[in-house]
Short mmCIF file of C-alpha atoms and ligand atoms in Angstrom, two decimals:
data_model
loop_
_atom_site.label_atom_id
_atom_site.label_comp_id
_atom_site.label_asym_id
_atom_site.label_seq_id
_atom_site.Cartn_x
_atom_site.Cartn_y
_atom_site.Cartn_z
CA MET A 1 -32.24 251.22 165.63
CA THR A 2 -33.33 249.01 162.74
CA THR A 3 -34.16 250.90 159.57
CA VAL A 4 -36.24 250.09 156.52
CA THR A 5 -33.23 249.66 154.29
CA GLU A 6 -32.02 246.70 156.34
CA VAL A 7 -34.78 244.42 155.08
CA PRO A 8 -33.31 242.51 152.15
CA PHE A 9 -35.19 242.03 148.88
CA VAL A 10 -35.77 238.75 147.08
CA ASP A 11 -35.54 238.93 143.29
CA LEU A 12 -38.50 237.40 141.48
CA HIS A 13 -38.04 235.70 138.11
CA ASP A 14 -40.15 238.38 136.35
CA GLY A 15 -37.67 241.14 137.21
CA ASN A 16 -39.57 242.52 140.22
CA ARG A 17 -38.38 242.26 143.81
CA ILE A 18 -40.13 241.77 147.13
CA PRO A 19 -39.08 242.69 150.69
CA GLN A 20 -38.16 239.41 152.40
CA LEU A 21 -40.00 240.42 155.59
CA GLY A 22 -43.56 241.69 155.53
CA PHE A 23 -46.61 241.95 157.77
CA GLY A 24 -49.50 239.45 157.56
CA VAL A 25 -53.06 240.49 158.36
CA PHE A 26 -54.94 237.16 158.43
CA GLN A 27 -57.50 237.08 161.28
CA ILE A 28 -57.24 240.80 161.96
CA ASP A 29 -60.70 242.31 162.03
CA GLU A 30 -61.12 245.07 159.46
CA SER A 31 -61.82 247.56 162.27
CA GLU A 32 -58.45 246.77 163.89
CA THR A 33 -56.50 246.54 160.63
CA PRO A 34 -55.71 250.26 160.12
CA ASP A 35 -54.04 250.51 163.54
CA ALA A 36 -52.08 247.28 163.13
CA VAL A 37 -50.89 248.22 159.64
CA ARG A 38 -49.98 251.74 160.71
CA CYS A 39 -47.99 250.34 163.65
CA ALA A 40 -46.13 247.94 161.33
CA LEU A 41 -45.33 250.69 158.85
CA GLU A 42 -44.09 252.97 161.63
CA VAL A 43 -41.77 250.18 162.79
CA GLY A 44 -40.43 249.90 159.24
CA TYR A 45 -42.30 247.10 157.43
CA ARG A 46 -42.95 247.95 153.77
CA HIS A 47 -44.73 244.77 152.65
CA ILE A 48 -48.29 243.79 153.60
CA ASP A 49 -49.85 240.39 152.88
CA THR A 50 -53.67 240.48 152.69
CA ALA A 51 -56.43 238.64 150.78
CA GLU A 52 -60.03 239.21 149.80
CA MET A 53 -60.84 236.28 152.11
CA TYR A 54 -59.47 238.21 155.13
CA GLY A 55 -62.07 240.95 154.61
CA ASN A 56 -59.60 243.71 155.46
CA GLU A 57 -58.16 245.04 152.19
CA GLY A 58 -59.87 248.39 152.89
CA GLY A 59 -58.30 248.47 156.35
CA VAL A 60 -54.86 247.93 154.81
CA ALA A 61 -55.36 250.96 152.55
CA GLU A 62 -56.53 253.02 155.52
CA GLY A 63 -53.48 251.97 157.57
CA ILE A 64 -51.12 253.09 154.80
CA ARG A 65 -52.83 256.48 154.61
CA ALA A 66 -52.79 256.81 158.42
CA ALA A 67 -49.03 256.19 158.42
CA GLY A 68 -48.64 259.07 155.98
CA LEU A 69 -47.14 256.86 153.29
CA ASP A 70 -47.90 256.78 149.59
CA ARG A 71 -49.28 253.66 147.95
CA GLY A 72 -46.02 253.28 146.04
CA ASP A 73 -44.00 253.06 149.27
CA VAL A 74 -45.54 249.71 150.21
CA PHE A 75 -45.44 246.31 148.51
CA ILE A 76 -48.99 244.88 148.69
CA THR A 77 -49.98 241.28 148.05
CA SER A 78 -53.59 240.18 147.80
CA LYS A 79 -55.24 236.93 146.74
CA LEU A 80 -58.09 235.71 144.56
CA ASN A 81 -60.93 234.38 146.66
CA ASN A 82 -61.90 230.72 146.46
CA GLY A 83 -65.42 231.48 145.25
CA ALA A 84 -64.11 233.41 142.24
CA HIS A 85 -62.15 230.89 140.16
CA GLU A 86 -64.45 231.06 137.10
CA PRO A 87 -62.81 233.54 134.67
CA ASP A 88 -65.50 236.26 134.77
CA ASP A 89 -65.80 235.95 138.56
CA ALA A 90 -62.03 236.27 138.85
CA ARG A 91 -62.07 239.46 136.75
CA ARG A 92 -64.80 240.95 138.95
CA ALA A 93 -63.02 239.88 142.13
CA PHE A 94 -59.77 241.48 141.01
CA ASP A 95 -61.60 244.76 140.23
CA GLY A 96 -63.05 244.56 143.74
CA THR A 97 -59.65 244.03 145.32
CA LEU A 98 -58.21 247.09 143.55
CA GLU A 99 -61.23 249.15 144.56
CA ALA A 100 -60.93 248.08 148.21
CA LEU A 101 -57.22 248.89 148.18
CA GLY A 102 -57.92 252.22 146.47
CA SER A 103 -55.14 251.47 144.01
CA ASP A 104 -54.71 250.87 140.30
CA HIS A 105 -52.42 247.88 140.93
CA VAL A 106 -51.26 245.25 143.38
CA ASP A 107 -47.60 244.33 143.58
CA LEU A 108 -48.40 240.63 143.78
CA PHE A 109 -51.67 238.77 143.21
CA LEU A 110 -52.03 235.10 144.12
CA VAL A 111 -54.50 232.30 143.50
CA HIS A 112 -55.27 231.64 147.18
CA TRP A 113 -55.90 227.86 146.93
CA PRO A 114 -55.78 225.40 144.01
CA LEU A 115 -59.13 223.74 144.96
CA PRO A 116 -58.49 220.62 142.86
CA THR A 117 -61.77 219.03 143.97
CA LEU A 118 -63.82 222.02 142.75
CA TYR A 119 -64.33 223.71 139.36
CA ASP A 120 -63.63 220.39 137.54
CA SER A 121 -60.02 220.74 138.76
CA ASP A 122 -59.63 223.63 136.33
CA PHE A 123 -57.23 225.98 138.08
CA VAL A 124 -55.54 226.35 134.66
CA SER A 125 -58.32 228.63 133.29
CA THR A 126 -58.06 230.64 136.49
CA TRP A 127 -54.31 231.01 136.01
CA LYS A 128 -54.83 232.22 132.43
CA VAL A 129 -56.98 235.06 133.81
CA MET A 130 -54.18 235.88 136.26
CA GLU A 131 -51.92 236.18 133.19
CA GLU A 132 -54.31 238.87 131.86
CA PHE A 133 -53.87 240.87 135.09
CA LYS A 134 -50.10 240.64 134.73
CA GLY A 135 -50.38 241.54 131.02
CA ASP A 136 -52.36 244.72 131.63
CA GLY A 137 -50.01 245.78 134.44
CA ARG A 138 -52.62 245.82 137.21
CA ALA A 139 -50.80 242.94 138.92
CA ARG A 140 -47.08 243.65 138.78
CA SER A 141 -46.36 240.00 139.62
CA ILE A 142 -48.62 236.94 139.79
CA GLY A 143 -48.22 233.79 141.81
CA VAL A 144 -50.00 230.98 143.58
CA SER A 145 -50.59 229.83 147.12
CA ASN A 146 -50.93 226.33 148.53
CA PHE A 147 -50.00 224.73 145.19
CA GLN A 148 -48.59 221.23 145.41
CA VAL A 149 -45.91 219.94 143.00
CA GLU A 150 -48.49 218.30 140.72
CA HIS A 151 -50.42 221.58 140.46
CA LEU A 152 -47.26 223.48 139.56
CA GLU A 153 -46.33 220.84 136.98
CA ARG A 154 -49.72 221.23 135.37
CA LEU A 155 -49.34 225.00 135.10
CA ALA A 156 -45.89 224.47 133.57
CA ALA A 157 -47.31 222.07 130.98
CA GLU A 158 -50.44 224.01 130.06
CA THR A 159 -49.63 227.73 130.43
CA ASP A 160 -46.91 230.22 129.50
CA THR A 161 -46.21 231.88 132.85
CA VAL A 162 -44.29 230.41 135.76
CA PRO A 163 -45.71 231.71 139.06
CA ALA A 164 -43.38 234.27 140.64
CA VAL A 165 -44.05 232.86 144.11
CA ASN A 166 -45.78 229.97 145.85
CA GLN A 167 -47.08 230.90 149.31
CA ILE A 168 -47.24 227.71 151.40
CA GLU A 169 -47.48 226.63 155.02
CA LEU A 170 -43.88 226.41 156.24
CA HIS A 171 -42.37 226.57 159.72
CA PRO A 172 -39.92 224.44 161.74
CA SER A 173 -42.48 221.66 162.45
CA PHE A 174 -43.65 221.48 158.82
CA GLN A 175 -40.95 222.44 156.33
CA ASN A 176 -42.88 221.41 153.19
CA GLY A 177 -39.61 220.22 151.62
CA GLU A 178 -40.87 218.75 148.37
CA VAL A 179 -42.87 221.81 147.34
CA ARG A 180 -40.09 224.13 148.42
CA ALA A 181 -37.49 222.17 146.44
CA TYR A 182 -39.66 222.29 143.30
CA GLY A 183 -39.85 226.07 143.67
CA GLU A 184 -36.11 226.36 144.08
CA GLU A 185 -35.49 224.30 140.93
CA HIS A 186 -37.97 226.29 138.85
CA GLY A 187 -37.31 229.88 139.97
CA ILE A 188 -40.48 230.13 142.09
CA ALA A 189 -39.79 232.06 145.31
CA THR A 190 -41.14 230.42 148.46
CA GLU A 191 -43.30 232.45 150.83
CA ALA A 192 -43.80 230.81 154.23
CA TRP A 193 -47.24 231.30 155.75
CA ALA A 194 -47.72 230.81 159.49
CA PRO A 195 -43.94 231.26 159.83
CA ILE A 196 -44.09 230.79 163.61
CA ALA A 197 -46.90 228.18 163.34
CA GLN A 198 -49.28 230.72 164.89
CA GLY A 199 -47.10 230.68 168.00
CA GLU A 200 -47.15 226.89 168.48
CA VAL A 201 -43.46 226.40 167.76
CA LEU A 202 -42.26 229.04 170.21
CA GLY A 203 -42.31 226.70 173.23
CA ASP A 204 -40.01 224.15 171.61
CA ASP A 205 -36.94 223.34 173.75
CA THR A 206 -34.44 223.50 170.89
CA ILE A 207 -35.73 226.89 169.78
CA GLY A 208 -35.60 228.03 173.41
CA GLU A 209 -31.96 226.95 173.80
CA ILE A 210 -30.90 228.68 170.60
CA ALA A 211 -32.80 231.82 171.62
CA GLU A 212 -31.10 231.90 174.99
CA LYS A 213 -27.66 231.47 173.44
CA ALA A 214 -28.35 234.23 170.89
CA GLY A 215 -29.93 236.55 173.46
CA ARG A 216 -33.05 236.73 171.30
CA THR A 217 -36.68 235.65 171.62
CA PRO A 218 -37.93 232.33 170.18
CA ALA A 219 -39.97 234.21 167.54
CA GLN A 220 -36.88 236.13 166.41
CA VAL A 221 -34.88 232.90 166.15
CA VAL A 222 -37.53 231.18 164.03
CA LEU A 223 -37.97 234.21 161.75
CA ARG A 224 -34.19 234.52 161.40
CA TRP A 225 -34.00 230.82 160.43
CA HIS A 226 -36.52 231.53 157.63
CA ILE A 227 -34.52 234.53 156.44
CA GLN A 228 -31.24 232.59 156.33
CA ARG A 229 -32.97 229.70 154.51
CA GLY A 230 -34.20 232.22 151.89
CA ASN A 231 -37.93 232.17 152.66
CA ILE A 232 -40.13 235.26 152.41
CA VAL A 233 -42.09 235.76 155.67
CA PHE A 234 -44.88 238.00 156.99
CA PRO A 235 -45.66 237.20 160.63
CA LYS A 236 -49.00 238.48 161.89
CA SER A 237 -49.51 240.28 165.19
CA VAL A 238 -51.87 242.85 166.63
CA THR A 239 -49.49 243.45 169.56
CA PRO A 240 -47.20 246.48 169.04
CA GLU A 241 -44.28 244.97 171.03
CA ARG A 242 -44.42 241.78 168.95
CA ILE A 243 -44.74 243.72 165.69
CA ARG A 244 -41.45 245.42 166.61
CA GLU A 245 -39.82 242.23 167.93
CA ASN A 246 -40.59 240.39 164.69
CA PHE A 247 -38.96 243.17 162.68
CA GLU A 248 -35.71 243.20 164.67
CA ILE A 249 -34.06 240.19 163.03
CA PHE A 250 -31.47 241.78 160.77
CA ASP A 251 -28.79 242.59 163.33
CA PHE A 252 -27.80 239.03 164.24
CA GLU A 253 -27.08 235.72 162.52
CA LEU A 254 -27.66 232.11 163.45
CA GLU A 255 -24.71 229.75 163.13
CA ASP A 256 -24.98 226.93 160.58
CA SER A 257 -25.20 224.37 163.38
CA ASP A 258 -28.23 226.18 164.84
CA LEU A 259 -29.92 226.35 161.43
CA GLU A 260 -29.38 222.59 161.11
CA ARG A 261 -30.84 221.92 164.56
CA ILE A 262 -33.98 223.80 163.51
CA ASP A 263 -34.06 221.87 160.19
CA GLU A 264 -34.22 218.71 162.31
CA LEU A 265 -37.49 219.81 163.96
CA ASP A 266 -39.40 218.98 160.76
CA ARG A 267 -42.18 216.49 161.53
CA GLY A 268 -43.42 216.18 157.96
CA GLU A 269 -47.18 215.90 157.48
CA ALA A 270 -47.65 215.48 161.25
CA GLY A 271 -46.46 219.07 161.67
CA ARG A 272 -48.99 220.59 159.26
CA THR A 273 -51.40 222.91 161.10
CA GLY A 274 -53.64 224.05 158.24
CA PRO A 275 -55.74 222.18 155.68
CA HIS A 276 -54.17 219.92 153.06
CA PRO A 277 -54.26 221.69 149.66
CA ASP A 278 -55.34 218.50 147.84
CA LYS A 279 -58.50 218.34 149.93
CA PHE A 280 -59.30 221.91 150.93
CA ASP A 281 -62.62 222.83 149.32
CA TYR A 282 -63.88 225.91 151.16
CA ALA A 283 -65.29 228.23 148.53
CA GLY A 284 -67.35 230.61 150.68
N1 NAP B 1 -52.02 231.66 151.82
C1 NAP B 1 -52.61 231.10 152.85
O1 NAP B 1 -53.41 230.16 152.69
C2 NAP B 1 -52.32 231.63 154.20
C3 NAP B 1 -52.77 230.93 155.35
C4 NAP B 1 -52.46 231.45 156.61
C5 NAP B 1 -51.71 232.62 156.71
N2 NAP B 1 -51.32 233.30 155.58
C6 NAP B 1 -50.53 234.56 155.66
O2 NAP B 1 -49.43 234.36 156.54
C7 NAP B 1 -49.49 235.33 157.59
C8 NAP B 1 -48.87 234.79 158.87
O3 NAP B 1 -49.49 233.58 159.23
P1 NAP B 1 -50.48 233.45 160.48
O4 NAP B 1 -51.11 234.77 160.78
O5 NAP B 1 -51.39 232.32 160.19
O6 NAP B 1 -49.54 232.95 161.65
P2 NAP B 1 -48.17 233.42 162.33
O7 NAP B 1 -47.70 234.71 161.76
O8 NAP B 1 -47.26 232.23 162.30
O9 NAP B 1 -48.59 233.62 163.86
C9 NAP B 1 -49.48 234.62 164.29
C10 NAP B 1 -49.82 234.37 165.77
O10 NAP B 1 -48.63 234.40 166.54
C11 NAP B 1 -48.72 235.43 167.54
N3 NAP B 1 -47.41 236.12 167.54
C12 NAP B 1 -46.91 236.95 166.58
N4 NAP B 1 -45.68 237.36 166.90
C13 NAP B 1 -45.38 236.80 168.09
C14 NAP B 1 -44.25 236.87 168.95
N5 NAP B 1 -43.19 237.62 168.62
N6 NAP B 1 -44.26 236.16 170.09
C15 NAP B 1 -45.35 235.40 170.43
N7 NAP B 1 -46.45 235.29 169.65
C16 NAP B 1 -46.47 235.99 168.50
C17 NAP B 1 -49.86 236.34 167.10
O11 NAP B 1 -50.52 236.86 168.25
P3 NAP B 1 -51.05 238.39 168.39
O12 NAP B 1 -51.60 238.82 167.06
O13 NAP B 1 -52.11 238.26 169.45
O14 NAP B 1 -49.88 239.22 168.84
C18 NAP B 1 -50.76 235.37 166.37
O15 NAP B 1 -51.60 234.67 167.26
C19 NAP B 1 -50.98 235.65 157.69
O16 NAP B 1 -51.26 236.81 158.42
C20 NAP B 1 -51.34 235.72 156.23
O17 NAP B 1 -50.91 236.96 155.69
C21 NAP B 1 -51.60 232.80 154.35
#
């Protein structure tokens, strides 16, 4: 039986640490979120990835209570909404996130998207407000999401705080190598969103062969590849059997040759499933 303690932690450059496997709640309706989160916590997950944009921060808090856990038992990430990049809006949005979570802090708070075509490209002012949240302790760590290398370089040149993480689209078909390498060089931990490409990668023949050899499912093989490559992951599911399956990845290892075969599935930009961060301008 897998236990909580088997999930490794990743050290962040600010001295905090994050469980390498968590549970994502994108596209889970708020009414279904408490049950899904409770199920994940009962299986052993102790890290939840939510966002104001997902509309289910309150459901996350309810799920934690329903599982009989204390707030401090769970690492919670949330994200600043796209419509709230102006400094005062960001302050109000962060207050709202804490209120919805029923907590005086989040473990990690991210700028959800850089939105370089909006707000006069000024994600720097937004980041300086994130530094306030870190400074007053209400965000234990701060980071970014969907930041490209040029966005990270600009933060490095114009602000004092290196993001603790960058949460980016990353899965076998789209390995986002340049952004990931920048993070590795600069102490920014990489979080892989859509780690199984929302299920699209699970029918791949190579993944299937490796899964058969390992006696595991395709999803477990892909998640294990992430873990051995050092990525932080939080697969989403509302299906109890899959929630458990995705957690049971710490009692086997992939051989180097299998990791390399999965590395070779990278299709570059053609493998991207979500919007391109340079162009994404949804601020609703
Ligand atoms: N920062 C960002 O911009 C951003 C963007 C997207 C996602 N994220 C974060 O990353 C998390 C994960 O990404 P994601 O939700 O987009 O995609 P994902 O985790 O790659 O895939 C989720 C999909 O795969 C299915 N699934 C899950 N486990 C499975 C298994 N073992 N076998 C077969 N199918 C399985 C789920 O179906 P069922 O639910 O029906 O079981 C769901 O349709 C999100 O929840 C969110 O926290 C962040």
